[in-house]
Amino acid sequence: MGSGGQGTEEPVCAFAAGTDDSPPEAAPPLPAPRQTPLEAPVILDRIDAMTRHAIETLLDGPDGWRPLGRDLVARWPEARALELIFAIVSAAEAIETMFAPGSPALASAAAGYKVAALLGVDLFAMQSLGLPHHAAADFIAYWRSDPWFRLV
């Protein structure tokens, strides 16, 4: 019975007296870490460019929001999928900040939040289905497989 060495002759730990004092064998070297899209550095200039593009597209007119997700994927396929959502939310927030309450431009901000939410839903569906979902380009394969998505 192990009583932790209290009142018995059992050692308390592996390094207690009477154990092998030789140094442990060296572990084999670990392979070099592979950089995945999630570990790739965030490129701030790219996010700024995406945000500017989103602001311009959203303010282009009442239906300016419709091509936004596709446009961002087409222009920056190497970006992380979540960068697109971040850029669109940043654009919507910037529009809210730039325009006074009651301005018709605020509808563009609401449309931006809608596009970001729709991309988020697509991203969740891709992840749930076990599909690639890290890069912006991964949206294209998902949109092509979705029978309800007719814009690709």
PDB file of C-alpha atoms in Angstrom:
ATOM      1  CA  MET A   1       0.000   0.000   0.000  1.00  0.00           C
ATOM      2  CA  GLY A   2       1.389   3.364  -0.934  1.00  0.00           C
ATOM      3  CA  SER A   3       1.255   5.706   1.985  1.00  0.00           C
ATOM      4  CA  GLY A   4       3.546   8.257   0.423  1.00  0.00           C
ATOM      5  CA  GLY A   5       6.536   7.091   2.456  1.00  0.00           C
ATOM      6  CA  GLN A   6       4.985   7.813   5.826  1.00  0.00           C
ATOM      7  CA  GLY A   7       6.019   5.079   8.257  1.00  0.00           C
ATOM      8  CA  THR A   8       7.069   2.660   5.523  1.00  0.00           C
ATOM      9  CA  GLU A   9      10.207   1.893   3.602  1.00  0.00           C
ATOM     10  CA  GLU A  10       8.608   3.019   0.281  1.00  0.00           C
ATOM     11  CA  PRO A  11      10.336   5.968  -1.418  1.00  0.00           C
ATOM     12  CA  VAL A  12       8.346   9.204  -1.612  1.00  0.00           C
ATOM     13  CA  CYS A  13       9.298   9.878  -5.223  1.00  0.00           C
ATOM     14  CA  ALA A  14      11.355   8.443  -8.046  1.00  0.00           C
ATOM     15  CA  PHE A  15      14.379  10.535  -7.033  1.00  0.00           C
ATOM     16  CA  ALA A  16      14.472   9.182  -3.484  1.00  0.00           C
ATOM     17  CA  ALA A  17      17.528   7.364  -2.152  1.00  0.00           C
ATOM     18  CA  GLY A  18      18.215   3.994  -3.674  1.00  0.00           C
ATOM     19  CA  THR A  19      16.982   4.888  -7.189  1.00  0.00           C
ATOM     20  CA  ASP A  20      19.038   5.050 -10.352  1.00  0.00           C
ATOM     21  CA  ASP A  21      20.989   8.332 -10.348  1.00  0.00           C
ATOM     22  CA  SER A  22      21.933   8.211 -14.041  1.00  0.00           C
ATOM     23  CA  PRO A  23      20.746  11.159 -16.160  1.00  0.00           C
ATOM     24  CA  PRO A  24      17.584  10.563 -18.162  1.00  0.00           C
ATOM     25  CA  GLU A  25      17.960   9.791 -21.853  1.00  0.00           C
ATOM     26  CA  ALA A  26      17.678  12.806 -24.127  1.00  0.00           C
ATOM     27  CA  ALA A  27      14.358  13.043 -25.926  1.00  0.00           C
ATOM     28  CA  PRO A  28      14.507  12.982 -29.715  1.00  0.00           C
ATOM     29  CA  PRO A  29      14.382  16.455 -31.266  1.00  0.00           C
ATOM     30  CA  LEU A  30      10.936  17.733 -32.135  1.00  0.00           C
ATOM     31  CA  PRO A  31      10.164  18.351 -35.798  1.00  0.00           C
ATOM     32  CA  ALA A  32      10.146  21.979 -36.891  1.00  0.00           C
ATOM     33  CA  PRO A  33       6.688  23.473 -36.375  1.00  0.00           C
ATOM     34  CA  ARG A  34       4.667  23.867 -39.541  1.00  0.00           C
ATOM     35  CA  GLN A  35       2.979  27.213 -39.929  1.00  0.00           C
ATOM     36  CA  THR A  36      -0.754  26.831 -40.411  1.00  0.00           C
ATOM     37  CA  PRO A  37      -3.016  29.597 -41.748  1.00  0.00           C
ATOM     38  CA  LEU A  38      -4.096  30.334 -38.187  1.00  0.00           C
ATOM     39  CA  GLU A  39      -0.493  30.884 -37.128  1.00  0.00           C
ATOM     40  CA  ALA A  40       0.448  32.987 -40.145  1.00  0.00           C
ATOM     41  CA  PRO A  41       1.153  36.589 -39.264  1.00  0.00           C
ATOM     42  CA  VAL A  42      -1.693  39.045 -39.593  1.00  0.00           C
ATOM     43  CA  ILE A  43      -0.858  41.595 -42.252  1.00  0.00           C
ATOM     44  CA  LEU A  44      -2.217  44.932 -41.045  1.00  0.00           C
ATOM     45  CA  ASP A  45      -1.803  46.647 -44.418  1.00  0.00           C
ATOM     46  CA  ARG A  46      -4.019  43.963 -45.943  1.00  0.00           C
ATOM     47  CA  ILE A  47      -6.689  44.449 -43.272  1.00  0.00           C
ATOM     48  CA  ASP A  48      -6.561  48.216 -43.836  1.00  0.00           C
ATOM     49  CA  ALA A  49      -6.994  47.708 -47.592  1.00  0.00           C
ATOM     50  CA  MET A  50      -9.885  45.284 -47.027  1.00  0.00           C
ATOM     51  CA  THR A  51     -11.541  47.736 -44.638  1.00  0.00           C
ATOM     52  CA  ARG A  52     -11.198  50.630 -47.112  1.00  0.00           C
ATOM     53  CA  HIS A  53     -12.625  48.438 -49.877  1.00  0.00           C
ATOM     54  CA  ALA A  54     -15.526  47.424 -47.639  1.00  0.00           C
ATOM     55  CA  ILE A  55     -16.319  51.063 -46.756  1.00  0.00           C
ATOM     56  CA  GLU A  56     -16.299  52.050 -50.436  1.00  0.00           C
ATOM     57  CA  THR A  57     -18.417  49.071 -51.457  1.00  0.00           C
ATOM     58  CA  LEU A  58     -20.951  49.510 -48.659  1.00  0.00           C
ATOM     59  CA  LEU A  59     -21.367  53.226 -49.455  1.00  0.00           C
ATOM     60  CA  ASP A  60     -21.699  52.536 -53.193  1.00  0.00           C
ATOM     61  CA  GLY A  61     -25.489  52.393 -52.986  1.00  0.00           C
ATOM     62  CA  PRO A  62     -28.367  50.514 -51.411  1.00  0.00           C
ATOM     63  CA  ASP A  63     -27.228  47.200 -52.866  1.00  0.00           C
ATOM     64  CA  GLY A  64     -23.497  47.846 -52.459  1.00  0.00           C
ATOM     65  CA  TRP A  65     -23.303  45.183 -49.779  1.00  0.00           C
ATOM     66  CA  ARG A  66     -24.337  42.307 -52.059  1.00  0.00           C
ATOM     67  CA  PRO A  67     -20.976  41.668 -53.800  1.00  0.00           C
ATOM     68  CA  LEU A  68     -18.827  42.574 -50.789  1.00  0.00           C
ATOM     69  CA  GLY A  69     -18.057  39.073 -49.465  1.00  0.00           C
ATOM     70  CA  ARG A  70     -17.296  37.695 -52.927  1.00  0.00           C
ATOM     71  CA  ASP A  71     -15.160  40.726 -53.796  1.00  0.00           C
ATOM     72  CA  LEU A  72     -13.057  40.404 -50.662  1.00  0.00           C
ATOM     73  CA  VAL A  73     -12.511  36.676 -51.241  1.00  0.00           C
ATOM     74  CA  ALA A  74     -11.557  37.294 -54.880  1.00  0.00           C
ATOM     75  CA  ARG A  75      -9.102  40.095 -54.044  1.00  0.00           C
ATOM     76  CA  TRP A  76      -7.526  38.520 -50.943  1.00  0.00           C
ATOM     77  CA  PRO A  77      -7.898  34.720 -51.203  1.00  0.00           C
ATOM     78  CA  GLU A  78      -4.790  34.191 -49.028  1.00  0.00           C
ATOM     79  CA  ALA A  79      -6.225  36.148 -46.090  1.00  0.00           C
ATOM     80  CA  ARG A  80      -7.548  34.340 -43.050  1.00  0.00           C
ATOM     81  CA  ALA A  81     -11.300  33.858 -43.286  1.00  0.00           C
ATOM     82  CA  LEU A  82     -11.814  35.766 -40.043  1.00  0.00           C
ATOM     83  CA  GLU A  83      -9.846  38.737 -41.407  1.00  0.00           C
ATOM     84  CA  LEU A  84     -12.665  39.355 -43.875  1.00  0.00           C
ATOM     85  CA  ILE A  85     -15.230  39.397 -41.098  1.00  0.00           C
ATOM     86  CA  PHE A  86     -13.027  41.676 -38.998  1.00  0.00           C
ATOM     87  CA  ALA A  87     -12.527  44.087 -41.921  1.00  0.00           C
ATOM     88  CA  ILE A  88     -16.254  44.263 -42.685  1.00  0.00           C
ATOM     89  CA  VAL A  89     -17.179  44.882 -39.036  1.00  0.00           C
ATOM     90  CA  SER A  90     -14.458  47.549 -38.859  1.00  0.00           C
ATOM     91  CA  ALA A  91     -15.884  49.177 -41.990  1.00  0.00           C
ATOM     92  CA  ALA A  92     -19.422  49.136 -40.593  1.00  0.00           C
ATOM     93  CA  GLU A  93     -18.214  50.683 -37.337  1.00  0.00           C
ATOM     94  CA  ALA A  94     -16.278  53.355 -39.253  1.00  0.00           C
ATOM     95  CA  ILE A  95     -19.395  54.258 -41.249  1.00  0.00           C
ATOM     96  CA  GLU A  96     -21.391  54.591 -38.019  1.00  0.00           C
ATOM     97  CA  THR A  97     -18.680  56.875 -36.646  1.00  0.00           C
ATOM     98  CA  MET A  98     -18.426  59.042 -39.781  1.00  0.00           C
ATOM     99  CA  PHE A  99     -22.122  59.791 -40.256  1.00  0.00           C
ATOM    100  CA  ALA A 100     -24.611  61.518 -37.988  1.00  0.00           C
ATOM    101  CA  PRO A 101     -27.632  59.746 -36.556  1.00  0.00           C
ATOM    102  CA  GLY A 102     -30.439  59.682 -39.091  1.00  0.00           C
ATOM    103  CA  SER A 103     -28.080  59.674 -42.074  1.00  0.00           C
ATOM    104  CA  PRO A 104     -29.137  57.339 -44.885  1.00  0.00           C
ATOM    105  CA  ALA A 105     -25.523  56.069 -44.930  1.00  0.00           C
ATOM    106  CA  LEU A 106     -26.167  54.259 -41.645  1.00  0.00           C
ATOM    107  CA  ALA A 107     -28.138  51.647 -43.599  1.00  0.00           C
ATOM    108  CA  SER A 108     -24.793  50.772 -45.198  1.00  0.00           C
ATOM    109  CA  ALA A 109     -23.319  50.071 -41.764  1.00  0.00           C
ATOM    110  CA  ALA A 110     -26.235  47.761 -40.949  1.00  0.00           C
ATOM    111  CA  ALA A 111     -25.697  45.997 -44.272  1.00  0.00           C
ATOM    112  CA  GLY A 112     -22.012  45.552 -43.395  1.00  0.00           C
ATOM    113  CA  TYR A 113     -22.888  43.887 -40.105  1.00  0.00           C
ATOM    114  CA  LYS A 114     -25.276  41.642 -42.048  1.00  0.00           C
ATOM    115  CA  VAL A 115     -22.556  40.563 -44.508  1.00  0.00           C
ATOM    116  CA  ALA A 116     -20.139  39.892 -41.634  1.00  0.00           C
ATOM    117  CA  ALA A 117     -22.786  37.788 -39.884  1.00  0.00           C
ATOM    118  CA  LEU A 118     -23.519  35.814 -43.052  1.00  0.00           C
ATOM    119  CA  LEU A 119     -19.815  35.095 -43.567  1.00  0.00           C
ATOM    120  CA  GLY A 120     -19.625  34.024 -39.918  1.00  0.00           C
ATOM    121  CA  VAL A 121     -22.504  31.596 -40.440  1.00  0.00           C
ATOM    122  CA  ASP A 122     -20.799  30.185 -43.535  1.00  0.00           C
ATOM    123  CA  LEU A 123     -17.558  29.825 -41.607  1.00  0.00           C
ATOM    124  CA  PHE A 124     -19.320  27.963 -38.801  1.00  0.00           C
ATOM    125  CA  ALA A 125     -21.015  25.652 -41.318  1.00  0.00           C
ATOM    126  CA  MET A 126     -17.681  24.954 -43.029  1.00  0.00           C
ATOM    127  CA  GLN A 127     -16.053  24.121 -39.697  1.00  0.00           C
ATOM    128  CA  SER A 128     -18.984  21.958 -38.597  1.00  0.00           C
ATOM    129  CA  LEU A 129     -18.845  19.971 -41.827  1.00  0.00           C
ATOM    130  CA  GLY A 130     -15.112  19.415 -41.477  1.00  0.00           C
ATOM    131  CA  LEU A 131     -14.345  21.495 -44.565  1.00  0.00           C
ATOM    132  CA  PRO A 132     -11.274  23.707 -44.901  1.00  0.00           C
ATOM    133  CA  HIS A 133     -12.169  27.005 -43.254  1.00  0.00           C
ATOM    134  CA  HIS A 134      -9.007  28.957 -42.479  1.00  0.00           C
ATOM    135  CA  ALA A 135      -8.317  30.921 -45.667  1.00  0.00           C
ATOM    136  CA  ALA A 136     -10.660  33.290 -47.471  1.00  0.00           C
ATOM    137  CA  ALA A 137     -10.376  31.104 -50.586  1.00  0.00           C
ATOM    138  CA  ASP A 138     -12.007  28.263 -48.625  1.00  0.00           C
ATOM    139  CA  PHE A 139     -15.328  30.121 -48.910  1.00  0.00           C
ATOM    140  CA  ILE A 140     -15.354  29.516 -52.675  1.00  0.00           C
ATOM    141  CA  ALA A 141     -15.471  25.717 -52.405  1.00  0.00           C
ATOM    142  CA  TYR A 142     -18.192  25.940 -49.762  1.00  0.00           C
ATOM    143  CA  TRP A 143     -20.282  28.365 -51.811  1.00  0.00           C
ATOM    144  CA  ARG A 144     -20.003  26.113 -54.848  1.00  0.00           C
ATOM    145  CA  SER A 145     -21.204  23.123 -52.815  1.00  0.00           C
ATOM    146  CA  ASP A 146     -24.137  24.996 -51.257  1.00  0.00           C
ATOM    147  CA  PRO A 147     -27.277  24.498 -53.389  1.00  0.00           C
ATOM    148  CA  TRP A 148     -28.780  27.761 -52.046  1.00  0.00           C
ATOM    149  CA  PHE A 149     -25.795  29.940 -52.902  1.00  0.00           C
ATOM    150  CA  ARG A 150     -26.026  31.004 -56.539  1.00  0.00           C
ATOM    151  CA  LEU A 151     -23.586  33.902 -56.717  1.00  0.00           C
ATOM    152  CA  VAL A 152     -20.291  32.104 -57.374  1.00  0.00           C
TER     153      VAL A 152
END
